[in-house]
Short mmCIF file of C-alpha atoms in Angstrom, two decimals:
data_model
loop_
_atom_site.label_atom_id
_atom_site.label_comp_id
_atom_site.label_asym_id
_atom_site.label_seq_id
_atom_site.Cartn_x
_atom_site.Cartn_y
_atom_site.Cartn_z
CA ILE D 1 127.58 39.97 50.56
CA LEU D 2 124.72 43.12 52.51
CA PRO D 3 122.20 39.63 52.94
CA PHE D 4 124.35 37.59 54.04
CA GLY D 5 126.00 40.70 56.18
CA CYS D 6 122.79 41.01 57.79
CA LEU D 7 122.51 37.06 58.69
CA ILE D 8 125.89 36.64 60.69
CA LEU D 9 126.91 41.06 61.58
CA PRO D 10 123.68 42.49 61.63
CA PHE D 11 124.41 45.39 64.28
CA ILE D 12 126.69 46.55 61.49
CA PHE D 13 125.92 44.94 58.08
CA ILE D 14 121.58 46.04 58.81
CA PRO D 15 122.68 50.22 59.43
CA VAL D 16 125.38 49.42 56.54
CA ALA D 17 122.16 48.35 54.34
CA LEU D 18 119.46 51.10 55.07
CA LEU D 19 122.37 53.53 54.33
CA LEU D 20 122.51 52.22 50.89
CA ILE D 21 118.95 51.60 50.78
CA SER D 22 118.34 55.28 51.55
CA SER D 23 120.71 56.68 49.69
CA VAL D 24 119.36 55.21 46.82
CA MET D 25 116.07 55.79 47.01
CA PHE D 26 116.06 59.54 48.54
CA SER D 27 117.53 62.24 45.63
CA SER D 28 120.85 64.91 46.16
CA PRO D 29 119.97 66.71 49.62
CA THR D 30 120.82 70.35 50.14
CA VAL D 31 124.58 71.74 49.25
CA LEU D 32 126.64 73.08 51.74
CA TRP D 33 124.65 70.86 54.86
CA LYS D 34 126.61 73.77 57.57
CA PRO D 35 125.48 70.70 60.29
CA PHE D 36 127.60 68.26 58.60
CA VAL D 37 130.55 70.85 57.53
CA HIS D 38 130.41 70.95 61.09
CA HIS D 39 129.91 67.75 62.57
CA TRP D 40 132.80 67.21 65.40
CA LEU D 41 133.38 63.69 63.65
CA PHE D 42 136.05 66.70 61.29
CA SER D 43 137.21 67.79 64.36
CA HIS D 44 139.28 64.32 64.97
CA VAL D 45 139.55 63.67 60.53
CA ARG D 46 141.63 67.05 60.89
CA LYS D 47 143.83 65.45 63.69
CA TYR D 48 144.26 62.56 62.65
CA PHE D 49 146.49 64.01 59.72
CA ARG D 50 147.57 67.34 61.96
CA PHE D 51 146.04 69.34 59.18
CA SER D 52 147.24 73.37 58.69
CA TYR D 53 147.34 75.03 56.17
CA LEU D 54 149.27 79.21 55.01
CA TYR D 55 147.92 81.31 52.10
CA GLU D 56 150.03 83.65 50.50
CA GLN D 57 146.95 87.02 50.71
CA HIS D 58 143.79 87.15 52.53
CA LEU D 59 141.02 86.90 48.92
CA ASP D 60 138.38 89.74 48.66
CA PRO D 61 135.30 88.21 49.26
CA ASN D 62 133.78 90.01 47.23
CA THR D 63 135.64 88.38 43.96
CA HIS D 64 134.99 85.10 42.89
CA TYR D 65 137.56 83.11 42.41
CA VAL D 66 138.14 79.49 41.29
CA ILE D 67 139.90 77.41 43.63
CA CYS D 68 142.71 74.92 41.91
CA HIS D 69 143.45 72.51 43.89
CA TYR D 70 146.63 69.88 43.67
CA PRO D 71 146.95 66.61 43.89
CA HIS D 72 144.17 64.41 43.38
CA GLY D 73 146.68 61.57 44.41
CA VAL D 74 144.47 58.15 44.57
CA PHE D 75 141.73 59.88 46.62
CA PRO D 76 141.30 63.55 47.37
CA LEU D 77 141.36 63.56 50.72
CA GLY D 78 143.33 66.90 51.29
CA PRO D 79 140.22 68.92 49.17
CA LEU D 80 137.55 67.25 51.23
CA VAL D 81 139.28 68.60 55.20
CA ALA D 82 139.95 71.39 53.83
CA ALA D 83 136.40 71.83 52.98
CA THR D 84 135.29 71.32 56.48
CA ILE D 85 136.51 74.81 57.43
CA VAL D 86 136.86 76.60 54.35
CA GLU D 87 134.56 79.82 56.44
CA ASN D 88 138.40 80.09 58.54
CA ILE D 89 140.00 79.18 54.68
CA PHE D 90 138.18 81.51 53.29
CA PRO D 91 136.64 83.87 55.28
CA GLY D 92 134.11 86.12 53.57
CA LEU D 93 133.32 83.62 50.96
CA THR D 94 131.29 80.94 50.22
CA VAL D 95 133.13 78.31 47.86
CA PHE D 96 131.29 75.12 46.24
CA GLY D 97 133.02 72.03 44.50
CA ILE D 98 133.15 71.03 41.28
CA SER D 99 133.08 67.32 41.16
CA ALA D 100 133.38 64.40 37.85
CA ASP D 101 129.84 63.38 37.22
CA ASN D 102 130.28 60.10 38.02
CA VAL D 103 130.19 61.28 41.91
CA PHE D 104 126.94 61.56 42.07
CA LYS D 105 125.61 58.63 40.35
CA ILE D 106 127.33 56.56 43.85
CA PRO D 107 125.20 55.74 46.31
CA LEU D 108 126.40 57.91 49.66
CA TYR D 109 128.62 59.24 48.12
CA ARG D 110 126.46 62.37 46.44
CA HIS D 111 125.24 62.71 49.66
CA VAL D 112 128.88 63.40 50.77
CA PHE D 113 129.77 65.31 48.16
CA SER D 114 126.79 67.25 48.46
CA TRP D 115 126.86 68.10 51.99
CA LEU D 116 130.79 69.10 51.64
CA GLY D 117 129.20 71.88 48.76
CA ALA D 118 130.17 69.55 46.00
CA GLN D 119 128.61 69.87 42.36
CA PRO D 120 128.69 68.76 39.52
CA ALA D 121 131.21 69.85 37.23
CA THR D 122 129.95 70.68 34.34
CA ALA D 123 130.53 73.47 32.24
CA ASP D 124 127.22 75.37 32.09
CA ASN D 125 126.82 74.23 36.18
CA PHE D 126 130.01 76.05 36.90
CA LYS D 127 129.67 79.21 35.00
CA GLN D 128 126.12 79.34 36.67
CA LEU D 129 127.81 78.79 40.01
CA LEU D 130 130.34 81.55 39.23
CA GLN D 131 128.16 84.66 39.28
CA LYS D 132 126.65 83.72 42.69
CA ALA D 133 130.34 82.61 44.41
CA SER D 134 133.57 80.80 44.16
CA CYS D 135 134.25 77.91 43.00
CA GLY D 136 136.89 74.93 43.95
CA VAL D 137 137.81 72.19 41.58
CA VAL D 138 140.92 69.65 41.67
CA VAL D 139 142.18 70.11 38.12
CA GLY D 140 143.96 66.99 37.98
CA GLY D 141 141.39 64.33 38.68
CA LEU D 142 141.07 60.30 39.05
CA ALA D 143 143.40 60.72 35.50
CA GLU D 144 146.27 61.23 38.69
CA MET D 145 145.91 58.07 40.86
CA TYR D 146 148.95 56.27 39.51
CA MET D 147 151.09 59.22 39.76
CA GLN D 148 152.53 58.82 43.23
CA TYR D 149 156.37 58.23 42.98
CA ASP D 150 158.70 57.81 46.64
CA ASP D 151 161.14 61.24 44.86
CA HIS D 152 158.64 63.36 43.51
CA GLU D 153 155.20 64.51 42.90
CA GLU D 154 154.02 63.96 39.71
CA ILE D 155 150.58 66.05 38.76
CA LEU D 156 148.82 66.91 35.27
CA LEU D 157 147.65 70.59 33.96
CA LYS D 158 149.46 70.55 31.28
CA SER D 159 146.68 69.28 28.75
CA ARG D 160 144.23 70.87 32.19
CA LYS D 161 142.56 74.02 29.74
CA GLY D 162 138.92 73.80 31.14
CA PHE D 163 138.33 75.51 33.84
CA ILE D 164 140.60 77.88 32.67
CA ARG D 165 138.22 78.64 28.68
CA VAL D 166 135.91 79.14 32.05
CA ALA D 167 138.19 81.04 34.12
CA VAL D 168 138.72 83.63 30.86
CA GLU D 169 134.94 83.54 29.77
CA THR D 170 133.64 84.59 33.45
CA GLY D 171 137.10 86.31 33.97
CA SER D 172 137.42 84.78 37.80
CA PRO D 173 141.00 84.93 39.74
CA LEU D 174 143.16 81.78 39.57
CA VAL D 175 144.08 80.55 42.95
CA PRO D 176 146.87 77.99 43.50
CA VAL D 177 146.95 75.63 45.78
CA TYR D 178 148.60 72.10 47.10
CA TYR D 179 148.05 69.81 49.12
CA PHE D 180 151.68 68.36 50.35
CA GLY D 181 151.10 65.03 51.89
CA ASN D 182 148.10 64.29 50.50
CA SER D 183 149.91 61.48 47.99
CA ARG D 184 151.20 59.90 49.88
CA ILE D 185 148.11 59.58 52.14
CA LEU D 186 147.10 56.15 50.93
CA SER D 187 148.27 53.60 47.46
CA PHE D 188 146.87 52.31 44.60
CA GLY D 189 148.06 49.95 42.27
CA PRO D 190 149.45 47.83 40.21
CA ARG D 191 150.65 50.25 38.19
CA PHE D 192 150.99 48.36 34.99
CA LEU D 193 146.59 48.00 35.07
CA GLN D 194 147.53 51.96 33.99
CA SER D 195 147.65 51.40 30.16
CA VAL D 196 144.41 49.24 30.58
CA SER D 197 142.96 51.74 32.34
CA ARG D 198 143.22 54.51 30.18
CA LYS D 199 141.66 52.97 27.47
CA LEU D 200 139.00 52.44 29.00
CA ARG D 201 138.62 54.86 31.00
CA PHE D 202 138.22 54.18 34.40
CA SER D 203 140.34 53.33 37.34
CA LEU D 204 141.00 49.70 38.24
CA GLY D 205 143.18 48.70 40.72
CA VAL D 206 143.48 48.35 44.95
CA ILE D 207 143.35 51.07 47.28
CA TYR D 208 145.60 50.45 50.21
CA GLY D 209 147.29 52.44 52.93
CA ARG D 210 148.12 51.32 56.44
CA TRP D 211 147.94 47.53 57.08
CA PHE D 212 146.53 47.47 53.44
CA LEU D 213 143.19 48.34 54.15
CA PRO D 214 142.26 51.59 52.90
CA LEU D 215 142.74 53.48 56.19
CA PRO D 216 144.63 56.29 55.41
CA TYR D 217 148.16 56.46 56.85
CA ARG D 218 148.47 59.16 59.05
CA VAL D 219 150.32 61.40 56.80
CA PRO D 220 150.78 65.39 57.63
CA LEU D 221 148.51 67.06 55.88
CA PHE D 222 149.85 71.00 54.74
CA MET D 223 148.01 73.32 52.38
CA VAL D 224 149.07 76.20 51.00
CA VAL D 225 147.16 78.63 49.37
CA GLY D 226 148.76 80.47 45.94
CA THR D 227 148.34 83.98 45.71
CA PRO D 228 145.37 84.59 42.60
CA VAL D 229 146.42 85.06 39.34
CA PRO D 230 144.54 87.89 37.81
CA VAL D 231 142.13 87.12 34.50
CA GLU D 232 140.75 88.93 31.69
CA LYS D 233 137.63 88.48 30.19
CA VAL D 234 137.61 87.80 26.89
CA VAL D 235 133.99 86.68 25.67
CA LYS D 236 134.50 82.49 23.83
CA SER D 237 133.20 84.47 20.61
CA ASP D 238 135.84 86.49 20.21
CA PRO D 239 139.41 85.42 17.81
CA LYS D 240 141.52 85.78 20.96
CA PHE D 241 139.41 83.82 23.19
CA GLU D 242 142.59 80.28 22.68
CA GLU D 243 145.08 82.92 23.03
CA THR D 244 144.26 83.61 26.02
CA VAL D 245 143.30 80.89 27.42
CA ASP D 246 146.96 79.27 26.29
CA LYS D 247 148.59 82.73 28.43
CA VAL D 248 146.22 81.83 31.29
CA HIS D 249 146.94 78.51 31.34
CA GLN D 250 151.11 78.90 31.58
CA GLN D 251 150.71 81.47 33.99
CA PHE D 252 148.78 79.75 36.08
CA ILE D 253 151.54 76.18 35.17
CA GLU D 254 154.39 79.32 36.61
CA SER D 255 152.36 80.65 39.33
CA LEU D 256 151.58 76.54 41.15
CA MET D 257 155.65 75.84 40.46
CA ASN D 258 156.48 78.49 42.65
CA LEU D 259 154.18 77.86 44.78
CA TYR D 260 155.91 73.98 45.50
CA ASP D 261 159.16 75.55 44.94
CA ARG D 262 158.42 78.29 47.92
CA HIS D 263 157.11 75.88 50.80
CA LYS D 264 158.63 72.85 50.28
CA ALA D 265 161.22 73.72 52.41
CA THR D 266 158.59 73.51 54.66
CA TYR D 267 157.01 70.28 54.77
CA GLY D 268 160.59 68.77 54.56
CA TRP D 269 160.52 68.09 50.74
CA GLU D 270 163.75 70.52 49.98
CA ASN D 271 164.35 67.71 47.50
CA VAL D 272 161.17 66.23 46.58
CA PRO D 273 160.98 68.24 43.16
CA LEU D 274 157.47 68.55 41.32
CA VAL D 275 156.90 67.50 38.10
CA ILE D 276 154.48 69.18 36.04
CA LYS D 277 152.39 67.30 33.12
#
C-alpha cells in the first residue's frame, strides 16, 4: 500500500513512510520527552474531548503510588490524554506508565508511548520504577475491548492481581482512577469474534468511530482520582503474602466501585451501573 500511495499521493504517503521507517531503524526515544508532552496539539485533543478531572485527595509527592486507570475501553485514550497534563493532575509527582510489551514492538507506537512516559510492563521493571517514581497502569488491558455496552459499564478486575502483588511487595499505595466516557469514545466489533480472540490471545475486529472511521466520537472525558488504598509491605517469601494480596485486592475493588458510584451522577450516569468481572 505504501509504495502505491507514494506514487498517487506522495505528499501524504512519503512522510508517513519515512516516519514508519525511522521508527523501525532507530531505538525507542527518551522516556517522558517534555517537548512532546507539552505539544500544542494535545491542548486541542483535550478540548475535543472536553477533558476535565477531579481528585478526592491530594497525593503526597514523597510517596510512590501505583495509579490504576479504568476502563481501558477500545483504546485507553483517557489515560493518554491525562498523561499530557500529568504535572497538573499530580503536582510534585513523577509518573511513569506501564504498558504491554507488544506496544513497544510496533513501529511509531513505541515512540509515542515512550515520549508520554510509558515503559514495558514486566514485573521487574514495574518494581524498579516504583523505587524512584509513581507508576500508572491500565489494569483491564486489551481484554476490555469487547466490554462496550449502552446500559452499563463493565471492567475486568476480579482476575487481575499482578499489579496488587507488585504493590504489596513494594508497599506502594493504590490509587483508583476512573475515566467516565472512555468506554464510549470508539466502537469495536463484531462481538461474535470475542471467543475466537480469547483463544488466540489477540483482539480481532474493526475499530470505528464517527462516520464509521477510526475517528473518536466527541464524548466528554471526566477523570476522577480516588483516595489511595494503603498497602502493607510484605515480602514474597512471607507465608501471609498471598493472604495480604487477596485482602488488598478486595479493598481495591470496593474502593473503585465506591469511587464510581460517588461520581456517576456528576457525569449524568445515575442509571448506568458499574459491573466488575
